[in-house]
């Protein structure tokens, strides 16, 4: 783990444990080796580093390009393994980057909804999640976040020190039949829904 990543990992980990009473349920399901596509619901800006604290080595995250304002913030985001996403002009660049990272046995966090929830309800999963899962054939780790929205809801700048919990589900491995039949937008959407259902069930 590089020092700059370790610094953020240590600071965020200490804060989540001491200020938010972080609780982890199902840690025995956590896949810690090889390529892992982590799929989680998205409640707050707190979510990416929150998931990162589960692992003792580096992982990769998606981050809106618009957040990287100025050289310093851009450097920090990139140093912490953020993959820039241009939501105003979406293309296949970020998807290809994720698939390449997974093919090199890296760990990548994605939020199937594509954005933070406004009211805590689950939105639909995006087909791109299924595309990534099929093209990479990586192990899929479903994780459900609870309490992060109450701690820092979307649109709010006020942090509330309420308990946050992470619920880790059994890993998903796509079958040969699923890999063979998941073609096109409809097929990828079916796989995305399967992953999303596993997250919602936690």
PDB file of C-alpha atoms in Angstrom:
ATOM      1  CA  UNK A   1       0.000   0.000   0.000  1.00  0.00           C
ATOM      2  CA  UNK A   2       1.488   3.349  -1.068  1.00  0.00           C
ATOM      3  CA  UNK A   3       1.966   5.917   1.697  1.00  0.00           C
ATOM      4  CA  UNK A   4      -0.580   8.405   0.284  1.00  0.00           C
ATOM      5  CA  UNK A   5      -3.253   5.709   0.039  1.00  0.00           C
ATOM      6  CA  UNK A   6      -2.315   4.359   3.481  1.00  0.00           C
ATOM      7  CA  UNK A   7      -2.703   7.860   4.954  1.00  0.00           C
ATOM      8  CA  UNK A   8      -6.265   8.230   3.673  1.00  0.00           C
ATOM      9  CA  UNK A   9      -7.114   4.631   4.565  1.00  0.00           C
ATOM     10  CA  UNK A  10      -5.879   5.137   8.142  1.00  0.00           C
ATOM     11  CA  UNK A  11      -7.604   8.498   8.671  1.00  0.00           C
ATOM     12  CA  UNK A  12     -10.949   7.407   7.241  1.00  0.00           C
ATOM     13  CA  UNK A  13     -10.830   4.065   9.029  1.00  0.00           C
ATOM     14  CA  UNK A  14     -10.213   5.698  12.405  1.00  0.00           C
ATOM     15  CA  UNK A  15     -12.974   8.260  11.803  1.00  0.00           C
ATOM     16  CA  UNK A  16     -15.571   5.667  10.792  1.00  0.00           C
ATOM     17  CA  UNK A  17     -14.821   3.497  13.817  1.00  0.00           C
ATOM     18  CA  UNK A  18     -14.629   6.269  16.419  1.00  0.00           C
ATOM     19  CA  UNK A  19     -17.188   8.800  15.131  1.00  0.00           C
ATOM     20  CA  UNK A  20     -19.710   6.577  13.356  1.00  0.00           C
ATOM     21  CA  UNK A  21     -19.367   3.330  15.326  1.00  0.00           C
ATOM     22  CA  UNK A  22     -18.774   1.366  12.132  1.00  0.00           C
ATOM     23  CA  UNK A  23     -20.310  -2.110  12.275  1.00  0.00           C
ATOM     24  CA  UNK A  24     -19.467  -4.825   9.748  1.00  0.00           C
ATOM     25  CA  UNK A  25     -21.841  -7.754   9.229  1.00  0.00           C
ATOM     26  CA  UNK A  26     -20.860 -10.794   7.153  1.00  0.00           C
ATOM     27  CA  UNK A  27     -17.118 -10.186   7.073  1.00  0.00           C
ATOM     28  CA  UNK A  28     -16.629 -13.923   6.484  1.00  0.00           C
ATOM     29  CA  UNK A  29     -18.012 -13.396   2.953  1.00  0.00           C
ATOM     30  CA  UNK A  30     -15.387 -10.806   2.019  1.00  0.00           C
ATOM     31  CA  UNK A  31     -13.217 -11.810  -0.950  1.00  0.00           C
ATOM     32  CA  UNK A  32      -9.730 -10.406  -0.383  1.00  0.00           C
ATOM     33  CA  UNK A  33      -7.725 -11.978  -3.213  1.00  0.00           C
ATOM     34  CA  UNK A  34      -7.832 -11.656  -6.980  1.00  0.00           C
ATOM     35  CA  UNK A  35     -10.105  -9.567  -9.171  1.00  0.00           C
ATOM     36  CA  UNK A  36     -13.225  -8.423  -7.332  1.00  0.00           C
ATOM     37  CA  UNK A  37     -16.064  -6.252  -8.631  1.00  0.00           C
ATOM     38  CA  UNK A  38     -17.659  -4.700  -5.550  1.00  0.00           C
ATOM     39  CA  UNK A  39     -21.271  -3.590  -6.012  1.00  0.00           C
ATOM     40  CA  UNK A  40     -22.886  -1.411  -3.332  1.00  0.00           C
ATOM     41  CA  UNK A  41     -25.751   1.002  -2.868  1.00  0.00           C
ATOM     42  CA  UNK A  42     -24.792   4.678  -2.835  1.00  0.00           C
ATOM     43  CA  UNK A  43     -26.076   6.832   0.019  1.00  0.00           C
ATOM     44  CA  UNK A  44     -23.417   9.468   0.649  1.00  0.00           C
ATOM     45  CA  UNK A  45     -20.045  10.962  -0.215  1.00  0.00           C
ATOM     46  CA  UNK A  46     -18.825   8.843   2.702  1.00  0.00           C
ATOM     47  CA  UNK A  47     -19.376   5.603   0.774  1.00  0.00           C
ATOM     48  CA  UNK A  48     -16.196   5.059  -1.308  1.00  0.00           C
ATOM     49  CA  UNK A  49     -13.622   5.374   1.503  1.00  0.00           C
ATOM     50  CA  UNK A  50     -16.065   3.541   3.776  1.00  0.00           C
ATOM     51  CA  UNK A  51     -15.922   0.456   1.552  1.00  0.00           C
ATOM     52  CA  UNK A  52     -12.166   0.914   1.203  1.00  0.00           C
ATOM     53  CA  UNK A  53     -11.645   0.441   4.939  1.00  0.00           C
ATOM     54  CA  UNK A  54     -12.741  -3.203   4.610  1.00  0.00           C
ATOM     55  CA  UNK A  55      -9.553  -4.126   2.776  1.00  0.00           C
ATOM     56  CA  UNK A  56      -5.911  -3.997   3.804  1.00  0.00           C
ATOM     57  CA  UNK A  57      -4.619  -3.193   0.338  1.00  0.00           C
ATOM     58  CA  UNK A  58      -5.564  -0.759  -2.413  1.00  0.00           C
ATOM     59  CA  UNK A  59      -8.701  -0.677  -4.502  1.00  0.00           C
ATOM     60  CA  UNK A  60     -10.159   1.548  -7.229  1.00  0.00           C
ATOM     61  CA  UNK A  61     -13.221   3.813  -7.220  1.00  0.00           C
ATOM     62  CA  UNK A  62     -15.295   5.824  -9.674  1.00  0.00           C
ATOM     63  CA  UNK A  63     -15.460   9.586  -9.091  1.00  0.00           C
ATOM     64  CA  UNK A  64     -17.197  12.377 -10.971  1.00  0.00           C
ATOM     65  CA  UNK A  65     -14.712  14.362 -13.023  1.00  0.00           C
ATOM     66  CA  UNK A  66     -16.396  17.561 -11.805  1.00  0.00           C
ATOM     67  CA  UNK A  67     -15.159  16.853  -8.261  1.00  0.00           C
ATOM     68  CA  UNK A  68     -11.549  17.134  -9.384  1.00  0.00           C
ATOM     69  CA  UNK A  69     -11.451  20.922  -9.307  1.00  0.00           C
ATOM     70  CA  UNK A  70      -7.940  22.300  -9.217  1.00  0.00           C
ATOM     71  CA  UNK A  71      -4.541  20.562  -9.341  1.00  0.00           C
ATOM     72  CA  UNK A  72      -4.439  19.589  -5.650  1.00  0.00           C
ATOM     73  CA  UNK A  73      -7.858  17.905  -5.522  1.00  0.00           C
ATOM     74  CA  UNK A  74      -7.198  16.159  -8.807  1.00  0.00           C
ATOM     75  CA  UNK A  75      -3.881  14.867  -7.482  1.00  0.00           C
ATOM     76  CA  UNK A  76      -5.526  13.579  -4.288  1.00  0.00           C
ATOM     77  CA  UNK A  77      -8.362  11.832  -6.129  1.00  0.00           C
ATOM     78  CA  UNK A  78      -5.991  10.174  -8.578  1.00  0.00           C
ATOM     79  CA  UNK A  79      -3.543   9.231  -5.804  1.00  0.00           C
ATOM     80  CA  UNK A  80      -6.430   7.499  -4.051  1.00  0.00           C
ATOM     81  CA  UNK A  81      -7.156   5.455  -7.193  1.00  0.00           C
ATOM     82  CA  UNK A  82     -10.198   7.355  -8.423  1.00  0.00           C
ATOM     83  CA  UNK A  83     -11.329   6.702 -11.986  1.00  0.00           C
ATOM     84  CA  UNK A  84     -12.677   9.972 -13.485  1.00  0.00           C
ATOM     85  CA  UNK A  85     -16.187   9.779 -14.943  1.00  0.00           C
ATOM     86  CA  UNK A  86     -17.616  12.559 -17.117  1.00  0.00           C
ATOM     87  CA  UNK A  87     -21.342  12.447 -16.340  1.00  0.00           C
ATOM     88  CA  UNK A  88     -22.083  15.286 -18.776  1.00  0.00           C
ATOM     89  CA  UNK A  89     -20.535  13.414 -21.698  1.00  0.00           C
ATOM     90  CA  UNK A  90     -20.595   9.708 -20.795  1.00  0.00           C
ATOM     91  CA  UNK A  91     -18.634   7.284 -22.961  1.00  0.00           C
ATOM     92  CA  UNK A  92     -17.099   3.824 -22.726  1.00  0.00           C
ATOM     93  CA  UNK A  93     -13.757   5.050 -21.341  1.00  0.00           C
ATOM     94  CA  UNK A  94     -14.460   4.381 -17.662  1.00  0.00           C
ATOM     95  CA  UNK A  95     -16.044   0.985 -18.426  1.00  0.00           C
ATOM     96  CA  UNK A  96     -12.988  -0.079 -20.412  1.00  0.00           C
ATOM     97  CA  UNK A  97     -10.720   1.129 -17.595  1.00  0.00           C
ATOM     98  CA  UNK A  98     -12.636  -0.929 -15.024  1.00  0.00           C
ATOM     99  CA  UNK A  99     -12.546  -4.073 -17.179  1.00  0.00           C
ATOM    100  CA  UNK A 100      -8.797  -3.658 -17.720  1.00  0.00           C
ATOM    101  CA  UNK A 101      -8.169  -3.229 -13.983  1.00  0.00           C
ATOM    102  CA  UNK A 102     -10.193  -6.347 -13.202  1.00  0.00           C
ATOM    103  CA  UNK A 103      -8.321  -8.303 -15.873  1.00  0.00           C
ATOM    104  CA  UNK A 104      -5.156  -7.396 -13.937  1.00  0.00           C
ATOM    105  CA  UNK A 105      -6.569  -8.812 -10.678  1.00  0.00           C
ATOM    106  CA  UNK A 106      -7.451  -5.433  -9.170  1.00  0.00           C
ATOM    107  CA  UNK A 107     -10.406  -4.609  -6.942  1.00  0.00           C
ATOM    108  CA  UNK A 108     -12.972  -2.055  -8.192  1.00  0.00           C
ATOM    109  CA  UNK A 109     -15.975  -0.496  -6.443  1.00  0.00           C
ATOM    110  CA  UNK A 110     -19.028   0.449  -8.488  1.00  0.00           C
ATOM    111  CA  UNK A 111     -22.443   1.789  -7.550  1.00  0.00           C
ATOM    112  CA  UNK A 112     -25.036   0.119  -9.836  1.00  0.00           C
ATOM    113  CA  UNK A 113     -27.437   3.087  -9.542  1.00  0.00           C
ATOM    114  CA  UNK A 114     -24.763   5.422 -10.888  1.00  0.00           C
ATOM    115  CA  UNK A 115     -25.542   8.193  -8.389  1.00  0.00           C
ATOM    116  CA  UNK A 116     -26.332   8.826  -4.723  1.00  0.00           C
ATOM    117  CA  UNK A 117     -29.868   8.187  -3.567  1.00  0.00           C
ATOM    118  CA  UNK A 118     -31.921  11.258  -2.674  1.00  0.00           C
ATOM    119  CA  UNK A 119     -34.392   9.527  -0.371  1.00  0.00           C
ATOM    120  CA  UNK A 120     -32.696   6.264   0.560  1.00  0.00           C
ATOM    121  CA  UNK A 121     -34.764   4.255  -1.915  1.00  0.00           C
ATOM    122  CA  UNK A 122     -33.099   2.008  -4.468  1.00  0.00           C
ATOM    123  CA  UNK A 123     -33.056   3.211  -8.052  1.00  0.00           C
ATOM    124  CA  UNK A 124     -32.664   0.910 -11.074  1.00  0.00           C
ATOM    125  CA  UNK A 125     -29.315  -0.701 -11.828  1.00  0.00           C
ATOM    126  CA  UNK A 126     -27.528   0.478 -14.962  1.00  0.00           C
ATOM    127  CA  UNK A 127     -26.849  -2.099 -17.718  1.00  0.00           C
ATOM    128  CA  UNK A 128     -23.173  -1.094 -17.749  1.00  0.00           C
ATOM    129  CA  UNK A 129     -22.761  -2.984 -14.477  1.00  0.00           C
ATOM    130  CA  UNK A 130     -23.778  -6.197 -16.219  1.00  0.00           C
ATOM    131  CA  UNK A 131     -21.449  -5.462 -19.111  1.00  0.00           C
ATOM    132  CA  UNK A 132     -18.504  -5.082 -16.728  1.00  0.00           C
ATOM    133  CA  UNK A 133     -19.407  -8.270 -14.872  1.00  0.00           C
ATOM    134  CA  UNK A 134     -19.671 -10.301 -18.078  1.00  0.00           C
ATOM    135  CA  UNK A 135     -16.615  -8.904 -19.870  1.00  0.00           C
ATOM    136  CA  UNK A 136     -14.360  -9.209 -16.810  1.00  0.00           C
ATOM    137  CA  UNK A 137     -15.825 -12.440 -15.392  1.00  0.00           C
ATOM    138  CA  UNK A 138     -14.627 -11.212 -12.000  1.00  0.00           C
ATOM    139  CA  UNK A 139     -16.013 -12.347  -8.673  1.00  0.00           C
ATOM    140  CA  UNK A 140     -18.803  -9.964  -7.643  1.00  0.00           C
ATOM    141  CA  UNK A 141     -18.990  -8.830  -4.006  1.00  0.00           C
ATOM    142  CA  UNK A 142     -22.399  -7.399  -2.985  1.00  0.00           C
ATOM    143  CA  UNK A 143     -22.309  -4.927  -0.089  1.00  0.00           C
ATOM    144  CA  UNK A 144     -25.147  -2.914   1.418  1.00  0.00           C
ATOM    145  CA  UNK A 145     -24.481   0.352   3.229  1.00  0.00           C
ATOM    146  CA  UNK A 146     -26.810   1.468   6.018  1.00  0.00           C
ATOM    147  CA  UNK A 147     -26.660   4.729   7.937  1.00  0.00           C
ATOM    148  CA  UNK A 148     -24.410   6.762   5.617  1.00  0.00           C
ATOM    149  CA  UNK A 149     -27.363   8.749   4.282  1.00  0.00           C
ATOM    150  CA  UNK A 150     -28.358   9.728   7.811  1.00  0.00           C
ATOM    151  CA  UNK A 151     -24.753  10.709   8.533  1.00  0.00           C
ATOM    152  CA  UNK A 152     -24.313  12.853   5.415  1.00  0.00           C
ATOM    153  CA  UNK A 153     -27.332  12.992   3.069  1.00  0.00           C
ATOM    154  CA  UNK A 154     -27.086  14.107  -0.527  1.00  0.00           C
ATOM    155  CA  UNK A 155     -27.281  17.893  -0.788  1.00  0.00           C
ATOM    156  CA  UNK A 156     -26.297  18.467   2.836  1.00  0.00           C
ATOM    157  CA  UNK A 157     -23.015  19.776   4.196  1.00  0.00           C
ATOM    158  CA  UNK A 158     -23.828  18.828   7.774  1.00  0.00           C
ATOM    159  CA  UNK A 159     -22.360  15.622   9.184  1.00  0.00           C
ATOM    160  CA  UNK A 160     -24.324  13.717  11.832  1.00  0.00           C
ATOM    161  CA  UNK A 161     -22.471  11.153  13.910  1.00  0.00           C
ATOM    162  CA  UNK A 162     -24.915   8.271  13.590  1.00  0.00           C
ATOM    163  CA  UNK A 163     -23.956   4.613  13.325  1.00  0.00           C
ATOM    164  CA  UNK A 164     -22.999   3.266   9.925  1.00  0.00           C
ATOM    165  CA  UNK A 165     -23.025  -0.423   9.083  1.00  0.00           C
ATOM    166  CA  UNK A 166     -21.762  -2.491   6.154  1.00  0.00           C
ATOM    167  CA  UNK A 167     -23.522  -5.736   5.275  1.00  0.00           C
ATOM    168  CA  UNK A 168     -21.431  -8.088   3.130  1.00  0.00           C
ATOM    169  CA  UNK A 169     -23.144 -10.780   1.093  1.00  0.00           C
ATOM    170  CA  UNK A 170     -21.844 -14.056  -0.338  1.00  0.00           C
ATOM    171  CA  UNK A 171     -19.794 -13.519  -3.510  1.00  0.00           C
ATOM    172  CA  UNK A 172     -21.464 -14.029  -6.878  1.00  0.00           C
ATOM    173  CA  UNK A 173     -19.763 -15.997  -9.641  1.00  0.00           C
ATOM    174  CA  UNK A 174     -21.501 -15.918 -12.990  1.00  0.00           C
ATOM    175  CA  UNK A 175     -22.146 -19.331 -14.543  1.00  0.00           C
ATOM    176  CA  UNK A 176     -20.908 -20.368 -17.978  1.00  0.00           C
ATOM    177  CA  UNK A 177     -24.511 -20.229 -19.189  1.00  0.00           C
ATOM    178  CA  UNK A 178     -24.959 -16.678 -17.933  1.00  0.00           C
ATOM    179  CA  UNK A 179     -21.716 -15.567 -19.566  1.00  0.00           C
ATOM    180  CA  UNK A 180     -22.728 -17.192 -22.857  1.00  0.00           C
ATOM    181  CA  UNK A 181     -26.276 -15.809 -23.008  1.00  0.00           C
ATOM    182  CA  UNK A 182     -25.745 -12.285 -21.641  1.00  0.00           C
ATOM    183  CA  UNK A 183     -25.537 -10.342 -24.890  1.00  0.00           C
ATOM    184  CA  UNK A 184     -26.595  -6.790 -25.720  1.00  0.00           C
ATOM    185  CA  UNK A 185     -28.338  -4.258 -23.502  1.00  0.00           C
ATOM    186  CA  UNK A 186     -31.117  -6.632 -22.433  1.00  0.00           C
ATOM    187  CA  UNK A 187     -28.690  -9.379 -21.432  1.00  0.00           C
ATOM    188  CA  UNK A 188     -26.429  -7.002 -19.530  1.00  0.00           C
ATOM    189  CA  UNK A 189     -29.451  -5.476 -17.787  1.00  0.00           C
ATOM    190  CA  UNK A 190     -30.496  -8.958 -16.616  1.00  0.00           C
ATOM    191  CA  UNK A 191     -27.072  -9.548 -15.012  1.00  0.00           C
ATOM    192  CA  UNK A 192     -27.104  -6.044 -13.488  1.00  0.00           C
ATOM    193  CA  UNK A 193     -30.513  -6.759 -11.940  1.00  0.00           C
ATOM    194  CA  UNK A 194     -29.243 -10.039 -10.496  1.00  0.00           C
ATOM    195  CA  UNK A 195     -26.331  -8.227  -8.833  1.00  0.00           C
ATOM    196  CA  UNK A 196     -28.583  -5.412  -7.628  1.00  0.00           C
ATOM    197  CA  UNK A 197     -31.092  -7.862  -6.151  1.00  0.00           C
ATOM    198  CA  UNK A 198     -28.272  -9.418  -4.118  1.00  0.00           C
ATOM    199  CA  UNK A 199     -27.340  -6.006  -2.701  1.00  0.00           C
ATOM    200  CA  UNK A 200     -30.950  -5.119  -1.874  1.00  0.00           C
ATOM    201  CA  UNK A 201     -31.461  -8.460  -0.107  1.00  0.00           C
ATOM    202  CA  UNK A 202     -28.750  -7.734   2.484  1.00  0.00           C
TER     203      UNK A 202
END
